C-alpha cells in the first residue's frame, strides 16, 4: 500500500518546495521504491494554461497533454518519471468539477459545501490513479496561512485520519533567516509557521529549514523543542551551488533515511548519488563558455523559460561547456541593432511564444542567423517565425505572416480546426482559450538523409506540443526547392513538424517543445547537438 508524504511551505514562498520534493523523490526512487510526485495548486485558474508566464512562470506540458505547474518539470527532471494529467490539480479545477456535478443534480438535494465536498474531491485527487506506488509525494502550493490553501490543508489532515497516521507523513519547509546585523540565525518565523499549521490540526513530522548558513545544534534543538519534532527530523537545506547538488545535500542531511524510519520501512538498496556528483562537478568545473542568445517576450522573468534554460544547461553538460544565456527582449530588438546585439553570440534561440508583440525583432534575428550561418534553433513560435522569414526574404512572399496576429496576411501559419490524432478527428474550438491547443505527445516522421534524423538517430519521434497554429503545408515544394526542408512531418504527412536549412551548418525549427523532455542525467539530443554546433561556431 502506498505511503503518502505531504509537503507544505511556510514563512515565504519560493523556498524550493518543488526541488525538495523532487530530490526526495529521486532518493527514494534510487533506493528501489516506486514513487509518484503530485502538486496541488490553490489558485482559481482551472490550469495554468491561460496564465501569463510573468505571473506564474512557464506552463509545463505532460505527455498526456496536461498544462501544469512548472514544479512538475522539476519532478520529471529529477526522477525521470513522466508526470501525468492526474498529477496536478487546482482549486479552479476542483470547483469546476463540483459545479458541473451540482448542475447535473448529482448531490441529490444536499447543500454543497467546502467540507465535505471540496475536501472529498481533493482526497479523491490524492489517491486517484495510484496502483503499486510505494510513495506518493504531494506538494501543496502557496504558504501556510493563505486563505486559498485552507481546504487543501484540511483535506490532508482528514486524509491522514482516514488512512492512518502511520501511513502519512507531513513535511513542512520553512525559512530560517540569518540576520547580518546581529550575526544570528533566527528560528522564530519557523516556530510561528509550525504553530499556524498545528492550529489547523497538522503536526509536521519533519521540518526542513531553508537557510543561508548551516544551522548550529542549539538552534536546531530550539526548533525541535518549539515545533514538537524530534531533533533528527529537523533537516537543514543550505543554498546549493547548483540545483544538481540538492539530492546530495538532502542525502547528507538524511532526509530519505528519516522518511523511511518514520514509515518503519527498510531500504531496498542505498541511494545512488554518483550521477549527481558527476554532473555537479561538470557544471562547476566547466571553464569554456558559449554565449547563447535567447530572444523572447518573457526573458526578464527567469522562470518563464524554466525547462528551456534547463535543457540548454543539459546540452552544456553533454558538451562540457558552460552556457551563458544572453536574454534579449524581442520587442526591444531593432532591425538596425541586430549586428551589434548579436555580435558576440555563438547561437540564437527563439522560444515558444504567443501574440504579435516582438515578432518583427524575432524575424530580423532569424534573418541574421540564416545569412550569417549562426547556429539557430526555433521552438514552436520560433519555428513559425523562421518559416515566415524564409517565405518573405527567399520566396519573396512579402505578405507572408500568421493569422494569429495578422488576419490580412498571406496565411502561411494558420489555424487548423481539425487534425488527426490516433486516427480520430479532434475538433479544435475557437470559443475557449483554455485547454484547446494541440497538447501533449504527437508523433513525427523524420526524413531520410536529414540532419534531424541524424540527431535523433531514429525515423520516428514523439514530442510534446502546445500550440494552436500550424505551418501551412501547401508551399512545401517551393520551400524545399529553395533549401528549407520540411524534415519532420506528422504521420499523415499534413503537418510540418520540423524544418531545417540545407545550406547552413545548423538551422532547425521544431513545432514542438523538446525542452520538456530533457533531463540532466539524459540530455535531449537536439539540445546536445545545438550546443555542440554553438561550441564549434566560435
Ligand atoms: N502561438 C503559436 C501557436 O499557438 C505558438 C505557440 C507556442 O510557441 N507554444 O501556434
mmCIF file with all atom_site columns, N, CA and C in Angstrom, residues 82-109:
data_model
loop_
_atom_site.group_PDB
_atom_site.id
_atom_site.type_symbol
_atom_site.label_atom_id
_atom_site.label_alt_id
_atom_site.label_comp_id
_atom_site.label_asym_id
_atom_site.label_entity_id
_atom_site.label_seq_id
_atom_site.pdbx_PDB_ins_code
_atom_site.Cartn_x
_atom_site.Cartn_y
_atom_site.Cartn_z
_atom_site.occupancy
_atom_site.B_iso_or_equiv
_atom_site.pdbx_formal_charge
_atom_site.auth_seq_id
_atom_site.auth_comp_id
_atom_site.auth_asym_id
_atom_site.auth_atom_id
_atom_site.pdbx_PDB_model_num
ATOM 1  N N  . UNK A 1 82  ? 7.765   10.258 -16.041 1.00 0.00 ? 82  UNK A N  1
ATOM 2  C CA . UNK A 1 82  ? 6.891   11.220 -16.727 1.00 0.00 ? 82  UNK A CA 1
ATOM 3  C C  . UNK A 1 82  ? 5.633   11.479 -15.912 1.00 0.00 ? 82  UNK A C  1
ATOM 4  N N  . UNK A 1 83  ? 5.331   12.760 -15.715 1.00 0.00 ? 83  UNK A N  1
ATOM 5  C CA . UNK A 1 83  ? 4.118   13.118 -14.965 1.00 0.00 ? 83  UNK A CA 1
ATOM 6  C C  . UNK A 1 83  ? 2.900   12.914 -15.848 1.00 0.00 ? 83  UNK A C  1
ATOM 7  N N  . UNK A 1 84  ? 1.753   12.895 -15.189 1.00 0.00 ? 84  UNK A N  1
ATOM 8  C CA . UNK A 1 84  ? 0.504   12.719 -15.928 1.00 0.00 ? 84  UNK A CA 1
ATOM 9  C C  . UNK A 1 84  ? -0.486  13.822 -15.572 1.00 0.00 ? 84  UNK A C  1
ATOM 10 N N  . UNK A 1 85  ? -1.531  13.881 -16.371 1.00 0.00 ? 85  UNK A N  1
ATOM 11 C CA . UNK A 1 85  ? -2.646  14.776 -16.119 1.00 0.00 ? 85  UNK A CA 1
ATOM 12 C C  . UNK A 1 85  ? -3.120  14.657 -14.664 1.00 0.00 ? 85  UNK A C  1
ATOM 13 N N  . UNK A 1 86  ? -3.110  13.415 -14.176 1.00 0.00 ? 86  UNK A N  1
ATOM 14 C CA . UNK A 1 86  ? -3.639  13.163 -12.835 1.00 0.00 ? 86  UNK A CA 1
ATOM 15 C C  . UNK A 1 86  ? -2.675  13.580 -11.729 1.00 0.00 ? 86  UNK A C  1
ATOM 16 N N  . UNK A 1 87  ? -1.572  14.264 -12.065 1.00 0.00 ? 87  UNK A N  1
ATOM 17 C CA . UNK A 1 87  ? -0.608  14.652 -11.029 1.00 0.00 ? 87  UNK A CA 1
ATOM 18 C C  . UNK A 1 87  ? -0.687  16.117 -10.633 1.00 0.00 ? 87  UNK A C  1
ATOM 19 N N  . UNK A 1 88  ? -1.600  16.871 -11.217 1.00 0.00 ? 88  UNK A N  1
ATOM 20 C CA . UNK A 1 88  ? -1.689  18.290 -10.877 1.00 0.00 ? 88  UNK A CA 1
ATOM 21 C C  . UNK A 1 88  ? -3.157  18.699 -10.812 1.00 0.00 ? 88  UNK A C  1
ATOM 22 N N  . UNK A 1 89  ? -3.505  19.408 -9.759  1.00 0.00 ? 89  UNK A N  1
ATOM 23 C CA . UNK A 1 89  ? -4.888  19.906 -9.659  1.00 0.00 ? 89  UNK A CA 1
ATOM 24 C C  . UNK A 1 89  ? -4.874  21.310 -9.074  1.00 0.00 ? 89  UNK A C  1
ATOM 25 N N  . UNK A 1 90  ? -5.907  22.079 -9.405  1.00 0.00 ? 90  UNK A N  1
ATOM 26 C CA . UNK A 1 90  ? -6.001  23.439 -8.865  1.00 0.00 ? 90  UNK A CA 1
ATOM 27 C C  . UNK A 1 90  ? -7.379  23.593 -8.217  1.00 0.00 ? 90  UNK A C  1
ATOM 28 N N  . UNK A 1 91  ? -7.512  24.634 -7.413  1.00 0.00 ? 91  UNK A N  1
ATOM 29 C CA . UNK A 1 91  ? -8.816  24.914 -6.814  1.00 0.00 ? 91  UNK A CA 1
ATOM 30 C C  . UNK A 1 91  ? -9.848  25.119 -7.921  1.00 0.00 ? 91  UNK A C  1
ATOM 31 N N  . UNK A 1 92  ? -9.430  25.822 -8.991  1.00 0.00 ? 92  UNK A N  1
ATOM 32 C CA . UNK A 1 92  ? -10.343 26.086 -10.107 1.00 0.00 ? 92  UNK A CA 1
ATOM 33 C C  . UNK A 1 92  ? -10.900 24.800 -10.697 1.00 0.00 ? 92  UNK A C  1
ATOM 34 N N  . UNK A 1 93  ? -10.028 23.803 -10.866 1.00 0.00 ? 93  UNK A N  1
ATOM 35 C CA . UNK A 1 93  ? -10.458 22.528 -11.454 1.00 0.00 ? 93  UNK A CA 1
ATOM 36 C C  . UNK A 1 93  ? -11.435 21.819 -10.502 1.00 0.00 ? 93  UNK A C  1
ATOM 37 N N  . UNK A 1 94  ? -11.087 21.856 -9.209  1.00 0.00 ? 94  UNK A N  1
ATOM 38 C CA . UNK A 1 94  ? -11.941 21.190 -8.219  1.00 0.00 ? 94  UNK A CA 1
ATOM 39 C C  . UNK A 1 94  ? -13.338 21.800 -8.229  1.00 0.00 ? 94  UNK A C  1
ATOM 40 N N  . UNK A 1 95  ? -13.372 23.154 -8.200  1.00 0.00 ? 95  UNK A N  1
ATOM 41 C CA . UNK A 1 95  ? -14.672 23.820 -8.189  1.00 0.00 ? 95  UNK A CA 1
ATOM 42 C C  . UNK A 1 95  ? -15.428 23.575 -9.481  1.00 0.00 ? 95  UNK A C  1
ATOM 43 N N  . UNK A 1 96  ? -14.687 23.580 -10.619 1.00 0.00 ? 96  UNK A N  1
ATOM 44 C CA . UNK A 1 96  ? -15.439 23.388 -11.871 1.00 0.00 ? 96  UNK A CA 1
ATOM 45 C C  . UNK A 1 96  ? -16.005 21.973 -11.923 1.00 0.00 ? 96  UNK A C  1
ATOM 46 N N  . UNK A 1 97  ? -15.282 20.977 -11.401 1.00 0.00 ? 97  UNK A N  1
ATOM 47 C CA . UNK A 1 97  ? -15.823 19.602 -11.347 1.00 0.00 ? 97  UNK A CA 1
ATOM 48 C C  . UNK A 1 97  ? -17.074 19.545 -10.458 1.00 0.00 ? 97  UNK A C  1
ATOM 49 N N  . UNK A 1 98  ? -16.951 20.205 -9.295  1.00 0.00 ? 98  UNK A N  1
ATOM 50 C CA . UNK A 1 98  ? -18.061 20.159 -8.335  1.00 0.00 ? 98  UNK A CA 1
ATOM 51 C C  . UNK A 1 98  ? -19.304 20.856 -8.900  1.00 0.00 ? 98  UNK A C  1
ATOM 52 N N  . UNK A 1 99  ? -19.068 22.022 -9.528  1.00 0.00 ? 99  UNK A N  1
ATOM 53 C CA . UNK A 1 99  ? -20.216 22.775 -10.047 1.00 0.00 ? 99  UNK A CA 1
ATOM 54 C C  . UNK A 1 99  ? -20.901 21.999 -11.185 1.00 0.00 ? 99  UNK A C  1
ATOM 55 N N  . UNK A 1 100 ? -20.077 21.356 -12.030 1.00 0.00 ? 100 UNK A N  1
ATOM 56 C CA . UNK A 1 100 ? -20.664 20.534 -13.109 1.00 0.00 ? 100 UNK A CA 1
ATOM 57 C C  . UNK A 1 100 ? -21.562 19.439 -12.506 1.00 0.00 ? 100 UNK A C  1
ATOM 58 N N  . UNK A 1 101 ? -21.038 18.810 -11.452 1.00 0.00 ? 101 UNK A N  1
ATOM 59 C CA . UNK A 1 101 ? -21.764 17.723 -10.804 1.00 0.00 ? 101 UNK A CA 1
ATOM 60 C C  . UNK A 1 101 ? -23.065 18.240 -10.166 1.00 0.00 ? 101 UNK A C  1
ATOM 61 N N  . UNK A 1 102 ? -22.937 19.420 -9.566  1.00 0.00 ? 102 UNK A N  1
ATOM 62 C CA . UNK A 1 102 ? -24.110 20.011 -8.910  1.00 0.00 ? 102 UNK A CA 1
ATOM 63 C C  . UNK A 1 102 ? -25.209 20.321 -9.923  1.00 0.00 ? 102 UNK A C  1
ATOM 64 N N  . UNK A 1 103 ? -24.781 20.850 -11.111 1.00 0.00 ? 103 UNK A N  1
ATOM 65 C CA . UNK A 1 103 ? -25.750 21.188 -12.159 1.00 0.00 ? 103 UNK A CA 1
ATOM 66 C C  . UNK A 1 103 ? -26.483 19.954 -12.673 1.00 0.00 ? 103 UNK A C  1
ATOM 67 N N  . UNK A 1 104 ? -25.792 18.813 -12.574 1.00 0.00 ? 104 UNK A N  1
ATOM 68 C CA . UNK A 1 104 ? -26.424 17.574 -13.045 1.00 0.00 ? 104 UNK A CA 1
ATOM 69 C C  . UNK A 1 104 ? -27.291 16.958 -11.958 1.00 0.00 ? 104 UNK A C  1
ATOM 70 N N  . UNK A 1 105 ? -27.338 17.621 -10.823 1.00 0.00 ? 105 UNK A N  1
ATOM 71 C CA . UNK A 1 105 ? -28.181 17.122 -9.731  1.00 0.00 ? 105 UNK A CA 1
ATOM 72 C C  . UNK A 1 105 ? -27.595 15.916 -9.007  1.00 0.00 ? 105 UNK A C  1
ATOM 73 N N  . UNK A 1 106 ? -26.295 15.747 -9.137  1.00 0.00 ? 106 UNK A N  1
ATOM 74 C CA . UNK A 1 106 ? -25.659 14.553 -8.581  1.00 0.00 ? 106 UNK A CA 1
ATOM 75 C C  . UNK A 1 106 ? -25.512 14.590 -7.049  1.00 0.00 ? 106 UNK A C  1
ATOM 76 N N  . UNK A 1 107 ? -25.753 15.762 -6.436  1.00 0.00 ? 107 UNK A N  1
ATOM 77 C CA . UNK A 1 107 ? -25.619 15.825 -4.972  1.00 0.00 ? 107 UNK A CA 1
ATOM 78 C C  . UNK A 1 107 ? -26.943 15.532 -4.266  1.00 0.00 ? 107 UNK A C  1
ATOM 79 N N  . UNK A 1 108 ? -27.941 15.160 -5.054  1.00 0.00 ? 108 UNK A N  1
ATOM 80 C CA . UNK A 1 108 ? -29.231 14.698 -4.535  1.00 0.00 ? 108 UNK A CA 1
ATOM 81 C C  . UNK A 1 108 ? -29.846 15.639 -3.493  1.00 0.00 ? 108 UNK A C  1
ATOM 82 N N  . UNK A 1 109 ? -29.821 16.918 -3.832  1.00 0.00 ? 109 UNK A N  1
ATOM 83 C CA . UNK A 1 109 ? -30.500 17.887 -2.975  1.00 0.00 ? 109 UNK A CA 1
ATOM 84 C C  . UNK A 1 109 ? -29.691 18.383 -1.794  1.00 0.00 ? 109 UNK A C  1
#
